[in-house]
mmCIF file of C-alpha atoms in Angstrom:
data_model
loop_
_atom_site.group_PDB
_atom_site.id
_atom_site.type_symbol
_atom_site.label_atom_id
_atom_site.label_comp_id
_atom_site.label_asym_id
_atom_site.label_seq_id
_atom_site.Cartn_x
_atom_site.Cartn_y
_atom_site.Cartn_z
ATOM 1 C CA MET A 279 19.070 54.704 -48.294
ATOM 2 C CA ALA A 280 22.390 56.044 -47.095
ATOM 3 C CA SER A 281 25.988 54.924 -47.183
ATOM 4 C CA SER A 282 27.740 55.190 -43.865
ATOM 5 C CA THR A 283 31.367 55.451 -42.822
ATOM 6 C CA PHE A 284 32.286 54.457 -39.288
ATOM 7 C CA ASN A 285 35.748 55.337 -38.043
ATOM 8 C CA PRO A 286 36.669 55.862 -34.374
ATOM 9 C CA HIS A 287 39.810 57.669 -35.521
ATOM 10 C CA PRO A 288 39.106 60.304 -38.200
ATOM 11 C CA PRO A 289 40.187 61.197 -40.857
ATOM 12 C CA PRO A 290 39.499 57.881 -42.635
ATOM 13 C CA PRO A 291 41.578 56.444 -45.457
ATOM 14 C CA LYS A 292 39.889 55.994 -48.790
ATOM 15 C CA PRO A 293 38.096 52.634 -48.669
ATOM 16 C CA SER A 294 38.934 49.983 -51.183
ATOM 17 C CA SER A 295 36.283 49.014 -53.668
ATOM 18 C CA THR A 296 35.051 45.462 -53.282
ATOM 19 C CA HIS A 297 32.288 43.500 -54.931
ATOM 20 C CA PHE A 298 30.390 41.026 -52.818
ATOM 21 C CA PRO A 299 28.713 38.216 -54.753
ATOM 22 C CA LYS A 300 25.349 37.023 -53.497
ATOM 23 C CA THR A 301 24.984 33.325 -52.822
ATOM 24 C CA PRO A 302 21.993 31.915 -54.767
ATOM 25 C CA HIS A 303 18.982 31.146 -52.609
ATOM 26 C CA LEU A 304 17.502 27.735 -52.182
ATOM 27 C CA LEU A 305 14.161 27.127 -53.865
ATOM 28 C CA ALA A 306 11.707 26.613 -51.037
ATOM 29 C CA PRO A 307 8.591 24.989 -52.549
ATOM 30 C CA THR A 308 10.060 21.487 -52.900
ATOM 31 C CA LEU A 309 10.622 21.210 -49.140
ATOM 32 C CA GLN A 310 12.950 18.280 -49.856
ATOM 33 C CA THR A 311 16.139 19.702 -48.331
ATOM 34 C CA PRO A 312 15.475 21.477 -45.033
ATOM 35 C CA PRO A 313 17.965 24.067 -43.800
ATOM 36 C CA LYS A 314 20.904 22.481 -41.996
ATOM 37 C CA THR A 315 20.780 22.710 -38.217
ATOM 38 C CA LEU A 316 23.148 22.056 -35.374
ATOM 39 C CA THR A 317 22.020 18.441 -35.332
ATOM 40 C CA GLN A 318 23.148 17.941 -38.943
ATOM 41 C CA GLN A 319 26.487 19.754 -38.873
ATOM 42 C CA ASP A 320 28.588 21.731 -36.450
ATOM 43 C CA PRO A 321 30.235 24.670 -38.232
ATOM 44 C CA LYS A 322 32.874 26.716 -36.461
ATOM 45 C CA LEU A 323 34.927 29.799 -37.203
ATOM 46 C CA ILE A 324 38.682 29.990 -36.685
ATOM 47 C CA ILE A 325 39.792 33.596 -36.145
ATOM 48 C CA THR A 326 43.311 34.974 -35.917
ATOM 49 C CA GLY A 327 42.915 38.271 -34.118
ATOM 50 C CA GLY A 328 44.707 41.561 -34.526
ATOM 51 C CA ALA A 329 43.930 42.375 -38.159
ATOM 52 C CA THR A 330 42.907 45.922 -39.062
ATOM 53 C CA LEU A 331 39.730 46.085 -41.140
ATOM 54 C CA SER A 332 39.292 48.273 -44.220
ATOM 55 C CA GLY A 333 37.101 48.487 -47.290
ATOM 56 C CA HIS A 334 33.390 48.391 -47.976
ATOM 57 C CA VAL A 335 30.790 45.905 -46.728
ATOM 58 C CA PRO A 336 27.306 45.461 -48.264
ATOM 59 C CA ILE A 337 24.474 45.316 -45.745
ATOM 60 C CA SER A 338 21.826 42.673 -46.411
ATOM 61 C CA GLY A 339 18.090 42.991 -46.017
ATOM 62 C CA SER A 340 16.725 42.893 -42.490
ATOM 63 C CA LYS A 341 15.872 39.458 -41.132
ATOM 64 C CA ASN A 342 13.535 40.957 -38.538
ATOM 65 C CA SER A 343 11.696 42.763 -41.326
ATOM 66 C CA ALA A 344 11.726 39.925 -43.854
ATOM 67 C CA LEU A 345 10.141 37.314 -41.570
ATOM 68 C CA PRO A 346 6.893 39.188 -40.747
ATOM 69 C CA ILE A 347 6.605 40.497 -44.321
ATOM 70 C CA LEU A 348 6.937 36.963 -45.677
ATOM 71 C CA ALA A 349 4.193 35.919 -43.257
ATOM 72 C CA ALA A 350 2.087 38.886 -44.397
ATOM 73 C CA THR A 351 2.020 37.547 -47.970
ATOM 74 C CA LEU A 352 -0.645 35.166 -46.663
ATOM 75 C CA CYS A 353 -2.940 38.178 -46.230
ATOM 76 C CA CYS A 354 -3.009 38.690 -49.989
ATOM 77 C CA SER A 355 -4.320 36.759 -52.929
ATOM 78 C CA GLY A 356 -2.247 36.640 -56.077
ATOM 79 C CA GLN A 357 1.506 37.242 -56.150
ATOM 80 C CA THR A 358 3.711 39.282 -53.877
ATOM 81 C CA LYS A 359 7.245 40.179 -54.974
ATOM 82 C CA LEU A 360 9.770 40.956 -52.258
ATOM 83 C CA LYS A 361 13.212 42.371 -52.992
ATOM 84 C CA ASN A 362 16.389 42.379 -50.906
ATOM 85 C CA VAL A 363 15.403 39.257 -48.941
ATOM 86 C CA PRO A 364 18.461 37.925 -47.070
ATOM 87 C CA ASN A 365 19.527 34.330 -47.646
ATOM 88 C CA LEU A 366 19.496 33.038 -44.064
ATOM 89 C CA SER A 367 18.509 29.788 -42.394
ATOM 90 C CA ASP A 368 15.615 31.655 -40.731
ATOM 91 C CA THR A 369 14.251 33.067 -43.990
ATOM 92 C CA ARG A 370 14.598 29.665 -45.644
ATOM 93 C CA SER A 371 12.587 28.165 -42.783
ATOM 94 C CA MET A 372 9.875 30.790 -43.277
ATOM 95 C CA LEU A 373 9.730 30.009 -46.999
ATOM 96 C CA SER A 374 9.342 26.331 -46.103
ATOM 97 C CA ILE A 375 6.500 27.259 -43.724
ATOM 98 C CA LEU A 376 4.716 29.102 -46.537
ATOM 99 C CA GLY A 377 5.292 26.148 -48.854
ATOM 100 C CA SER A 378 3.820 23.729 -46.296
ATOM 101 C CA LEU A 379 0.589 25.759 -46.389
ATOM 102 C CA GLY A 380 0.355 25.431 -50.162
ATOM 103 C CA ALA A 381 1.928 28.722 -51.238
ATOM 104 C CA GLU A 382 4.160 28.714 -54.312
ATOM 105 C CA VAL A 383 7.561 30.304 -53.722
ATOM 106 C CA GLU A 384 10.126 31.267 -56.332
ATOM 107 C CA VAL A 385 13.547 32.680 -55.485
ATOM 108 C CA PHE A 386 15.680 34.700 -57.902
ATOM 109 C CA GLY A 387 18.853 35.910 -56.167
ATOM 110 C CA ASP A 388 17.584 38.129 -53.372
ATOM 111 C CA ASP A 389 14.103 38.479 -54.929
ATOM 112 C CA VAL A 390 11.293 36.241 -53.670
ATOM 113 C CA VAL A 391 7.915 35.810 -55.355
ATOM 114 C CA VAL A 392 5.135 34.282 -53.239
ATOM 115 C CA SER A 393 1.789 33.209 -54.710
ATOM 116 C CA THR A 394 -0.824 32.306 -52.104
ATOM 117 C CA ASP A 395 -3.764 31.385 -54.324
ATOM 118 C CA GLY A 396 -2.927 27.717 -53.765
ATOM 119 C CA VAL A 397 -3.026 27.857 -49.959
ATOM 120 C CA ARG A 398 -5.283 25.041 -48.811
ATOM 121 C CA SER A 399 -4.028 24.374 -45.304
ATOM 122 C CA VAL A 400 -4.201 26.459 -42.107
ATOM 123 C CA GLU A 401 -1.702 24.271 -40.227
ATOM 124 C CA PRO A 402 1.954 24.896 -41.185
ATOM 125 C CA CYS A 403 4.732 22.349 -40.811
ATOM 126 C CA GLU A 404 5.296 21.963 -37.065
ATOM 127 C CA GLY A 405 8.977 21.077 -37.518
ATOM 128 C CA GLU A 406 9.720 24.331 -39.337
ATOM 129 C CA ILE A 407 7.672 26.408 -36.874
ATOM 130 C CA GLY A 408 9.757 24.957 -34.058
ATOM 131 C CA LYS A 409 12.987 26.273 -35.615
ATOM 132 C CA ILE A 410 12.251 30.002 -35.591
ATOM 133 C CA ARG A 411 10.382 32.465 -33.456
ATOM 134 C CA GLY A 412 9.048 34.318 -36.491
ATOM 135 C CA GLY A 413 7.212 31.270 -37.796
ATOM 136 C CA PHE A 414 4.419 31.852 -35.287
ATOM 137 C CA LEU A 415 3.529 35.096 -37.077
ATOM 138 C CA VAL A 416 1.538 33.185 -39.714
ATOM 139 C CA ILE A 417 -1.272 32.773 -37.183
ATOM 140 C CA GLY A 418 -2.433 36.366 -37.760
ATOM 141 C CA PRO A 419 -2.827 36.308 -41.543
ATOM 142 C CA LEU A 420 -4.273 32.773 -41.525
ATOM 143 C CA LEU A 421 -6.951 33.834 -39.050
ATOM 144 C CA GLY A 422 -7.625 37.100 -40.838
ATOM 145 C CA ARG A 423 -7.971 35.571 -44.288
ATOM 146 C CA PHE A 424 -9.306 32.072 -43.655
ATOM 147 C CA GLY A 425 -10.936 32.409 -40.231
ATOM 148 C CA GLU A 426 -8.911 29.645 -38.597
ATOM 149 C CA ALA A 427 -5.347 28.564 -37.830
ATOM 150 C CA VAL A 428 -3.485 25.757 -36.060
ATOM 151 C CA VAL A 429 0.103 26.804 -35.331
ATOM 152 C CA GLY A 430 2.738 25.104 -33.196
ATOM 153 C CA LEU A 431 4.538 27.040 -30.486
ATOM 154 C CA PRO A 432 7.605 28.833 -31.840
ATOM 155 C CA GLY A 433 11.310 28.109 -31.487
ATOM 156 C CA GLY A 434 14.294 30.459 -31.765
ATOM 157 C CA CYS A 435 17.082 31.590 -29.460
ATOM 158 C CA ASP A 436 16.890 30.794 -25.753
ATOM 159 C CA ILE A 437 17.349 34.377 -24.528
ATOM 160 C CA GLY A 438 14.413 34.560 -22.168
ATOM 161 C CA ALA A 439 10.659 34.268 -21.918
ATOM 162 C CA ARG A 440 8.907 35.383 -25.080
ATOM 163 C CA PRO A 441 5.365 34.169 -24.394
ATOM 164 C CA VAL A 442 2.627 34.347 -26.987
ATOM 165 C CA ASP A 443 -0.017 35.433 -24.467
ATOM 166 C CA LEU A 444 -0.185 38.972 -25.905
ATOM 167 C CA HIS A 445 -0.802 37.503 -29.355
ATOM 168 C CA ILE A 446 -3.576 35.275 -28.007
ATOM 169 C CA ARG A 447 -5.292 37.990 -25.959
ATOM 170 C CA GLY A 448 -5.185 40.364 -28.894
ATOM 171 C CA LEU A 449 -6.683 37.791 -31.251
ATOM 172 C CA ARG A 450 -9.475 37.151 -28.759
ATOM 173 C CA ALA A 451 -10.187 40.889 -28.741
ATOM 174 C CA LEU A 452 -10.725 40.598 -32.502
ATOM 175 C CA GLY A 453 -13.329 37.885 -32.063
ATOM 176 C CA ALA A 454 -11.219 34.732 -32.175
ATOM 177 C CA SER A 455 -11.673 31.659 -30.016
ATOM 178 C CA VAL A 456 -8.176 30.538 -29.020
ATOM 179 C CA GLU A 457 -6.907 27.590 -27.003
ATOM 180 C CA CYS A 458 -3.517 25.959 -26.456
ATOM 181 C CA ARG A 459 -3.457 22.173 -26.733
ATOM 182 C CA ASP A 460 -0.725 19.603 -27.373
ATOM 183 C CA GLY A 461 1.910 22.267 -28.014
ATOM 184 C CA LYS A 462 -0.225 24.079 -30.568
ATOM 185 C CA VAL A 463 -2.320 27.240 -30.639
ATOM 186 C CA ILE A 464 -5.723 26.426 -32.147
ATOM 187 C CA ALA A 465 -7.809 29.410 -33.203
ATOM 188 C CA HIS A 466 -10.944 30.154 -35.204
ATOM 189 C CA ALA A 467 -13.356 33.032 -35.672
ATOM 190 C CA SER A 468 -15.991 32.713 -32.938
ATOM 191 C CA ASN A 469 -18.832 33.799 -35.228
ATOM 192 C CA GLY A 470 -17.923 31.197 -37.838
ATOM 193 C CA LYS A 471 -17.456 33.906 -40.470
ATOM 194 C CA GLY A 472 -14.373 35.963 -39.726
ATOM 195 C CA LEU A 473 -12.670 38.274 -37.279
ATOM 196 C CA VAL A 474 -14.329 41.506 -36.224
ATOM 197 C CA GLY A 475 -13.077 44.917 -35.175
ATOM 198 C CA GLY A 476 -12.017 45.420 -31.572
ATOM 199 C CA ARG A 477 -9.806 47.345 -29.163
ATOM 200 C CA PHE A 478 -6.714 45.980 -27.437
ATOM 201 C CA ARG A 479 -3.941 47.571 -25.421
ATOM 202 C CA LEU A 480 -0.528 45.908 -25.296
ATOM 203 C CA ASP A 481 0.854 45.628 -21.763
ATOM 204 C CA TYR A 482 4.328 45.796 -23.316
ATOM 205 C CA PRO A 483 5.391 47.191 -26.725
ATOM 206 C CA SER A 484 5.806 43.717 -28.217
ATOM 207 C CA VAL A 485 6.930 43.846 -31.844
ATOM 208 C CA GLY A 486 5.715 40.323 -32.585
ATOM 209 C CA ALA A 487 2.272 40.818 -31.034
ATOM 210 C CA THR A 488 1.839 44.093 -32.919
ATOM 211 C CA GLU A 489 2.717 42.389 -36.201
ATOM 212 C CA THR A 490 0.335 39.495 -35.484
ATOM 213 C CA LEU A 491 -2.596 41.787 -34.722
ATOM 214 C CA MET A 492 -1.943 44.029 -37.711
ATOM 215 C CA MET A 493 -1.970 41.038 -40.038
ATOM 216 C CA ALA A 494 -5.027 39.538 -38.353
ATOM 217 C CA ALA A 495 -6.826 42.854 -38.867
ATOM 218 C CA CYS A 496 -5.624 42.737 -42.497
ATOM 219 C CA ALA A 497 -4.014 46.039 -42.621
ATOM 220 C CA GLY A 498 -1.032 50.016 -39.284
ATOM 221 C CA THR A 499 2.319 55.556 -33.675
ATOM 222 C CA ASP A 500 1.628 53.855 -30.581
ATOM 223 C CA LYS A 501 -2.020 53.532 -31.571
ATOM 224 C CA LEU A 502 -3.159 51.581 -34.588
ATOM 225 C CA LEU A 503 -6.499 52.168 -36.224
ATOM 226 C CA ILE A 504 -6.957 49.602 -38.972
ATOM 227 C CA LYS A 505 -9.931 49.499 -41.276
ATOM 228 C CA GLY A 506 -10.005 45.972 -42.600
ATOM 229 C CA ARG A 507 -10.744 45.015 -46.185
ATOM 230 C CA ARG A 508 -12.421 41.909 -47.469
ATOM 231 C CA LYS A 509 -9.488 41.219 -49.780
ATOM 232 C CA LEU A 510 -5.928 42.551 -50.098
ATOM 233 C CA HIS A 511 -4.238 42.811 -53.505
ATOM 234 C CA ASP A 512 -0.817 41.641 -54.631
ATOM 235 C CA SER A 513 2.125 43.994 -54.227
ATOM 236 C CA GLU A 514 5.875 44.559 -54.544
ATOM 237 C CA TYR A 515 8.131 45.648 -51.682
ATOM 238 C CA SER A 516 11.854 45.932 -50.900
ATOM 239 C CA ILE A 517 13.071 44.753 -47.488
ATOM 240 C CA ILE A 518 14.830 47.500 -45.517
ATOM 241 C CA PRO A 519 18.561 47.167 -44.732
ATOM 242 C CA ASP A 520 19.377 45.203 -41.589
ATOM 243 C CA ARG A 521 20.193 47.736 -38.885
ATOM 244 C CA ILE A 522 21.514 45.001 -36.580
ATOM 245 C CA GLU A 523 23.972 43.759 -39.196
ATOM 246 C CA ALA A 524 25.047 47.347 -39.894
ATOM 247 C CA GLY A 525 25.477 47.992 -36.170
ATOM 248 C CA THR A 526 27.479 44.778 -35.803
ATOM 249 C CA PHE A 527 29.927 45.891 -38.493
ATOM 250 C CA MET A 528 30.183 49.336 -36.877
ATOM 251 C CA LEU A 529 31.151 47.609 -33.655
ATOM 252 C CA ALA A 530 33.570 45.336 -35.556
ATOM 253 C CA ALA A 531 35.304 48.471 -36.844
ATOM 254 C CA ALA A 532 35.357 49.983 -33.357
ATOM 255 C CA ILE A 533 36.691 46.887 -31.592
ATOM 256 C CA THR A 534 39.529 46.536 -34.130
ATOM 257 C CA ARG A 535 40.121 50.334 -34.200
ATOM 258 C CA SER A 536 39.532 50.329 -37.953
ATOM 259 C CA CYS A 537 37.810 52.316 -40.681
ATOM 260 C CA ILE A 538 35.238 50.746 -43.000
ATOM 261 C CA THR A 539 32.305 51.895 -45.116
ATOM 262 C CA MET A 540 28.953 50.180 -45.498
ATOM 263 C CA SER A 541 25.758 50.545 -47.498
ATOM 264 C CA PRO A 542 22.853 50.620 -47.733
ATOM 265 C CA ILE A 543 21.786 51.748 -44.265
ATOM 266 C CA VAL A 544 19.105 53.969 -42.765
ATOM 267 C CA PRO A 545 20.996 56.096 -40.180
ATOM 268 C CA SER A 546 17.841 56.939 -38.213
ATOM 269 C CA HIS A 547 17.363 53.233 -37.508
ATOM 270 C CA LEU A 548 20.778 53.207 -35.764
ATOM 271 C CA SER A 549 20.818 56.660 -34.196
ATOM 272 C CA CYS A 550 21.085 55.302 -30.647
ATOM 273 C CA LEU A 551 24.274 53.334 -31.398
ATOM 274 C CA ILE A 552 25.728 56.007 -33.687
ATOM 275 C CA ASN A 553 25.248 58.698 -31.042
ATOM 276 C CA LYS A 554 26.917 56.528 -28.399
ATOM 277 C CA LEU A 555 29.949 55.865 -30.581
ATOM 278 C CA LEU A 556 30.286 59.438 -31.810
ATOM 279 C CA HIS A 557 30.013 60.872 -28.315
ATOM 280 C CA GLN A 558 32.663 58.566 -26.894
ATOM 281 C CA PHE A 559 35.084 58.429 -29.800
ATOM 282 C CA SER A 560 34.973 61.873 -31.418
ATOM 283 C CA ALA A 561 37.453 63.357 -28.927
ATOM 284 C CA VAL A 562 39.985 60.511 -29.279
ATOM 285 C CA PRO A 563 43.158 61.519 -31.197
ATOM 286 C CA ALA A 564 43.558 59.704 -34.502
ATOM 287 C CA LYS A 565 46.852 58.087 -33.457
ATOM 288 C CA SER A 566 45.557 56.856 -30.112
ATOM 289 C CA ARG A 567 44.490 53.236 -30.321
ATOM 290 C CA ASP A 568 44.199 52.789 -26.577
ATOM 291 C CA GLY A 569 42.374 55.915 -25.496
ATOM 292 C CA LEU A 570 38.788 54.763 -26.004
ATOM 293 C CA HIS A 571 36.652 55.044 -22.889
ATOM 294 C CA GLY A 572 33.721 52.844 -22.016
ATOM 295 C CA PHE A 573 30.110 53.963 -21.734
ATOM 296 C CA ASP A 574 26.871 52.787 -20.174
ATOM 297 C CA VAL A 575 24.089 51.046 -22.097
ATOM 298 C CA ARG A 576 20.482 50.256 -21.233
ATOM 299 C CA THR A 577 18.447 48.319 -23.779
ATOM 300 C CA SER A 578 14.837 49.163 -24.564
ATOM 301 C CA PRO A 579 12.378 48.896 -27.466
ATOM 302 C CA PHE A 580 12.924 51.106 -30.508
ATOM 303 C CA PRO A 581 13.993 53.929 -30.613
ATOM 304 C CA GLY A 582 16.026 52.890 -27.563
ATOM 305 C CA PHE A 583 19.265 50.937 -27.623
ATOM 306 C CA PRO A 584 18.633 47.615 -29.431
ATOM 307 C CA THR A 585 18.798 44.480 -27.309
ATOM 308 C CA ASP A 586 20.097 42.709 -30.435
ATOM 309 C CA LEU A 587 23.260 44.861 -30.246
ATOM 310 C CA GLN A 588 23.866 44.511 -26.519
ATOM 311 C CA PRO A 589 26.221 41.473 -26.616
ATOM 312 C CA GLN A 590 28.300 42.967 -29.460
ATOM 313 C CA THR A 591 28.548 46.272 -27.587
ATOM 314 C CA MET A 592 29.710 44.454 -24.476
ATOM 315 C CA ALA A 593 32.497 42.888 -26.537
ATOM 316 C CA LEU A 594 33.637 46.393 -27.535
ATOM 317 C CA LEU A 595 33.473 47.635 -23.937
ATOM 318 C CA THR A 596 35.905 44.929 -22.820
ATOM 319 C CA THR A 597 38.542 46.712 -24.950
ATOM 320 C CA CYS A 598 37.809 50.223 -23.637
ATOM 321 C CA GLN A 599 39.164 51.983 -20.573
ATOM 322 C CA GLY A 600 37.194 52.280 -17.367
ATOM 323 C CA LEU A 601 34.029 50.753 -15.968
ATOM 324 C CA SER A 602 30.928 50.332 -18.139
ATOM 325 C CA VAL A 603 27.448 49.329 -16.992
ATOM 326 C CA VAL A 604 25.234 47.272 -19.315
ATOM 327 C CA GLU A 605 21.555 46.909 -18.360
ATOM 328 C CA GLU A 606 19.310 44.479 -20.233
ATOM 329 C CA SER A 607 15.620 45.364 -19.931
ATOM 330 C CA VAL A 608 14.125 43.315 -22.772
ATOM 331 C CA PHE A 609 15.200 39.658 -22.363
ATOM 332 C CA GLU A 610 16.138 38.213 -18.983
ATOM 333 C CA ASN A 611 18.566 35.643 -20.415
ATOM 334 C CA ARG A 612 20.405 38.032 -22.701
ATOM 335 C CA MET A 613 23.512 37.740 -20.500
ATOM 336 C CA ASN A 614 24.085 34.076 -21.336
ATOM 337 C CA HIS A 615 27.032 34.984 -23.553
ATOM 338 C CA VAL A 616 29.021 36.444 -20.643
ATOM 339 C CA THR A 617 30.383 33.078 -19.468
ATOM 340 C CA GLU A 618 31.903 32.471 -22.886
ATOM 341 C CA MET A 619 33.065 36.079 -23.203
ATOM 342 C CA GLN A 620 34.984 35.745 -19.935
ATOM 343 C CA LYS A 621 37.136 33.030 -21.518
ATOM 344 C CA PHE A 622 38.894 35.788 -23.486
ATOM 345 C CA GLY A 623 40.118 37.202 -20.169
ATOM 346 C CA PRO A 624 38.027 40.314 -19.419
ATOM 347 C CA ARG A 625 36.582 40.994 -16.004
ATOM 348 C CA ILE A 626 32.776 41.049 -16.196
ATOM 349 C CA GLN A 627 30.447 40.781 -13.220
ATOM 350 C CA VAL A 628 26.771 39.974 -13.739
ATOM 351 C CA CYS A 629 24.018 40.617 -11.244
ATOM 352 C CA GLY A 630 20.620 39.701 -12.639
ATOM 353 C CA SER A 631 20.105 41.690 -15.820
ATOM 354 C CA THR A 632 23.003 44.095 -15.206
ATOM 355 C CA ALA A 633 26.656 43.561 -16.110
ATOM 356 C CA LEU A 634 29.684 45.511 -14.932
ATOM 357 C CA VAL A 635 32.387 45.520 -17.608
ATOM 358 C CA PHE A 636 35.789 46.559 -16.237
ATOM 359 C CA GLY A 637 37.322 47.019 -19.667
ATOM 360 C CA LYS A 638 40.955 46.755 -20.631
ATOM 361 C CA ASP A 639 41.993 47.852 -17.130
ATOM 362 C CA SER A 640 41.588 44.161 -16.260
ATOM 363 C CA GLY A 641 43.883 43.067 -19.112
ATOM 364 C CA ARG A 642 43.725 42.537 -22.860
ATOM 365 C CA LEU A 643 41.766 39.858 -24.713
ATOM 366 C CA TYR A 644 43.404 36.538 -25.600
ATOM 367 C CA GLY A 645 42.209 33.963 -28.105
ATOM 368 C CA SER A 646 40.126 31.140 -26.718
ATOM 369 C CA ARG A 647 37.846 28.245 -27.613
ATOM 370 C CA VAL A 648 34.239 29.342 -27.110
ATOM 371 C CA ALA A 649 30.749 28.239 -28.131
ATOM 372 C CA ALA A 650 27.769 30.270 -29.328
ATOM 373 C CA SER A 651 24.460 29.501 -27.630
ATOM 374 C CA ASP A 652 22.341 32.077 -29.473
ATOM 375 C CA LEU A 653 22.482 34.387 -32.479
ATOM 376 C CA ARG A 654 23.606 37.749 -31.067
ATOM 377 C CA GLY A 655 25.693 36.273 -28.276
ATOM 378 C CA GLY A 656 27.465 34.153 -30.877
ATOM 379 C CA VAL A 657 28.398 37.102 -33.064
ATOM 380 C CA SER A 658 29.720 38.973 -30.006
ATOM 381 C CA LEU A 659 32.228 36.143 -29.544
ATOM 382 C CA VAL A 660 33.347 36.586 -33.153
ATOM 383 C CA LEU A 661 33.947 40.309 -32.531
ATOM 384 C CA ALA A 662 35.941 39.510 -29.406
ATOM 385 C CA GLY A 663 38.011 37.062 -31.453
ATOM 386 C CA LEU A 664 38.788 39.785 -34.007
ATOM 387 C CA ALA A 665 40.292 41.930 -31.240
ATOM 388 C CA ALA A 666 41.973 39.154 -29.251
ATOM 389 C CA GLN A 667 45.633 38.232 -29.384
ATOM 390 C CA GLY A 668 46.150 34.802 -30.926
ATOM 391 C CA THR A 669 43.659 32.313 -32.341
ATOM 392 C CA THR A 670 40.006 31.956 -31.400
ATOM 393 C CA GLU A 671 37.694 29.039 -32.185
ATOM 394 C CA VAL A 672 33.977 29.871 -32.137
ATOM 395 C CA ASN A 673 31.767 26.779 -32.212
ATOM 396 C CA GLY A 674 28.021 26.707 -32.875
ATOM 397 C CA ILE A 675 28.195 29.187 -35.759
ATOM 398 C CA ALA A 676 24.895 27.815 -37.107
ATOM 399 C CA HIS A 677 23.308 30.187 -34.579
ATOM 400 C CA VAL A 678 25.034 33.137 -36.269
ATOM 401 C CA ASP A 679 23.969 31.889 -39.706
ATOM 402 C CA ARG A 680 20.366 32.501 -38.650
ATOM 403 C CA GLY A 681 20.858 36.269 -38.773
ATOM 404 C CA TYR A 682 23.966 37.130 -40.816
ATOM 405 C CA GLU A 683 24.251 36.459 -44.533
ATOM 406 C CA ASN A 684 27.727 35.233 -45.573
ATOM 407 C CA PHE A 685 29.165 36.726 -42.399
ATOM 408 C CA GLU A 686 32.691 35.336 -42.505
ATOM 409 C CA MET A 687 33.000 36.106 -46.230
ATOM 410 C CA LYS A 688 32.161 39.742 -45.549
ATOM 411 C CA LEU A 689 34.711 39.827 -42.731
ATOM 412 C CA ARG A 690 37.369 38.409 -45.034
ATOM 413 C CA LEU A 691 36.579 41.088 -47.635
ATOM 414 C CA LEU A 692 37.404 43.634 -44.923
ATOM 415 C CA GLY A 693 40.723 41.955 -44.169
ATOM 416 C CA ALA A 694 39.861 39.752 -41.200
ATOM 417 C CA ASP A 695 41.649 36.415 -40.854
ATOM 418 C CA VAL A 696 38.581 34.160 -40.559
ATOM 419 C CA LYS A 697 37.858 30.725 -41.943
ATOM 420 C CA ARG A 698 34.945 28.315 -41.565
ATOM 421 C CA LEU A 699 35.315 24.665 -40.708
ATOM 422 C CA THR A 700 32.445 22.190 -40.829
ATOM 423 C CA ILE A 701 32.668 18.942 -38.915
ATOM 424 C CA PRO A 702 30.373 16.199 -40.299
ATOM 425 C CA PRO A 703 27.877 14.777 -37.788
#
């Protein structure tokens, strides 16, 4: 793991040393207190823009890694110990899903121990599955280990069509009989014994479908050859740092023209963003706060530019000089945040999946009242608020809580003027 310093204006000042306390996790097995949702409370962030950030921020474990790995514990008998699991509403929902199947879950800080010997059900809690996209991933290990599964269709952010047809076709290639009925995917091994080896080509490099098929085959290049085993053993694994959180804080430093440090990170996981920022900002004089020029972005699957960083990058581009072109090639509704972003005052034109960002030539950002409608779009509004003049109110922060652990606390440690308000239902 590496520690990274991001500063659009070198040389950086020496960062202050800060200690970030972890918030204790909730114990999942009781299933008595479900994670709070937008229907139970309506948290908001109040941001006074213009503060310069400094100091060190700890990067949490990756949500997008933790969710499939938590699902993969169902492949194994015995206990699996996972380290560096982020405390998020999405991970708590996944722990509840495992508990609804009969797994025993213990949480110690950011360590999670899952024992699956007590799993007696192949149908997880439909309410929890409906909260997160990643909940659907349990269909693979349930089919692979028990030969059957009944899983409700997934929830998650409304950022475009994310059908499960690739998952279903792949499972059929492994010998499963699959049908969709009453909002559920019902699957069982056609031979009545278990899944069999097969060949399947993904029409699109779907991360979720790949994870589902790997777990169904009980195993992982663009080609996967998996030799299944009758039984997988218990294990211990540490969740990788969240590259999207790290990238978000890099962009927070850039949009506020600040210097911060962060760790742990894996630089190769963020090379696309790092190269963009270094190329554009390395020639900017240290004393020039207004000389940053925009750049073009086109999202694509890894190792391309992450779609999960597109909205945050657009927020940065509204503060840069010149015209920038942002193309979204992964999710067709990933531009939903633009309407709210425009309330800060920038000129942004959207045509289909392409946005033209006219940058600070169209004026500076001013504080506004906005609402998050999804996870990454919501955090882009927070970044815009950090750079805006005046006060910004970002509603719907429960969306952001799905993917960022103690987000506003980390921002405050860096010097941002941010506070959370919760309005009772």
